[in-house]
């Protein structure tokens, strides 16, 4: 996903190099891509992960967990879906509470106890309440926009420098500068994503009053990942930013820097502190 985004930024840089006098058109194109991403990214993600909506009769346990969390949080009930995958995970999408969809995989439903499932659903519902899909969409777009604005500024500076500026150098330098800006924005967006995951864990623990159940679910899901065939994890990996827990997680410092989720240790440590605050084991 990072390389695709980088390619997108370089592509826009090339457009600016070609359309020097039409940078406003490039801004319009970038804005159009943002609108498409904003309105359809959740649907594309749900479709790509094979989510299918289910009725209370088809999935009574899942609907029951969603109903209980909605009652506790005083939220409207989202659409409920199941993804036919042995990867134990869950995700939520939607720009608002009205368009939200909460999905659990068959692997998750088969492995978790009711209290653990409720903790996972509370985590995903907190993403909906905090409008994290909107937050992350805007954050990612701001990174692209930042690179775009740097290029516009740089071109303006080059144009003021006179006619002796080598156009070929400009075409080479501007995409490189924009790519560097995008790298920084990418890292900041990943930092924001990790913060939102910790925030969702905290909200779920306080809402249910059972941090230990969420900690148990986290431990169980992460531990079960090692038993899932690598090919299935590879299919799920592109959607790590949506998942309750990443399909692959790295213990290396660089991997942590690029990760969309905090480490398991960080999440369990926070839940342990919340347990002490609530006076529960």
PDB file of N, CA, C and O in Angstrom, residues 12 79 144 190 211 245:
ATOM      1  N   UNK A  12       1.496  12.142  -9.723  1.00  0.00           N
ATOM      2  CA  UNK A  12       0.975  13.513  -9.667  1.00  0.00           C
ATOM      3  C   UNK A  12       2.096  14.509  -9.921  1.00  0.00           C
ATOM      4  O   UNK A  12       1.902  15.543 -10.576  1.00  0.00           O
ATOM      5  N   UNK A  79     -24.809  -2.467  10.373  1.00  0.00           N
ATOM      6  CA  UNK A  79     -24.990  -3.703   9.624  1.00  0.00           C
ATOM      7  C   UNK A  79     -24.004  -4.735  10.146  1.00  0.00           C
ATOM      8  O   UNK A  79     -22.894  -4.400  10.539  1.00  0.00           O
ATOM      9  N   UNK A 144      -0.864  13.159   1.053  1.00  0.00           N
ATOM     10  CA  UNK A 144      -0.752  13.343  -0.398  1.00  0.00           C
ATOM     11  C   UNK A 144      -0.854  14.822  -0.747  1.00  0.00           C
ATOM     12  O   UNK A 144      -0.102  15.340  -1.579  1.00  0.00           O
ATOM     13  N   UNK A 190       0.805   6.214  10.118  1.00  0.00           N
ATOM     14  CA  UNK A 190       0.922   4.944  10.835  1.00  0.00           C
ATOM     15  C   UNK A 190       0.946   5.163  12.346  1.00  0.00           C
ATOM     16  O   UNK A 190       0.375   4.376  13.106  1.00  0.00           O
ATOM     17  N   UNK A 211     -11.727  -5.583  30.928  1.00  0.00           N
ATOM     18  CA  UNK A 211     -10.481  -5.511  30.151  1.00  0.00           C
ATOM     19  C   UNK A 211      -9.833  -6.871  29.960  1.00  0.00           C
ATOM     20  O   UNK A 211      -9.188  -7.121  28.939  1.00  0.00           O
ATOM     21  N   UNK A 245      -6.574  -7.302  14.790  1.00  0.00           N
ATOM     22  CA  UNK A 245      -5.160  -7.597  15.020  1.00  0.00           C
ATOM     23  C   UNK A 245      -4.523  -7.878  13.665  1.00  0.00           C
ATOM     24  O   UNK A 245      -5.160  -8.487  12.800  1.00  0.00           O
TER      25      UNK A 245
END
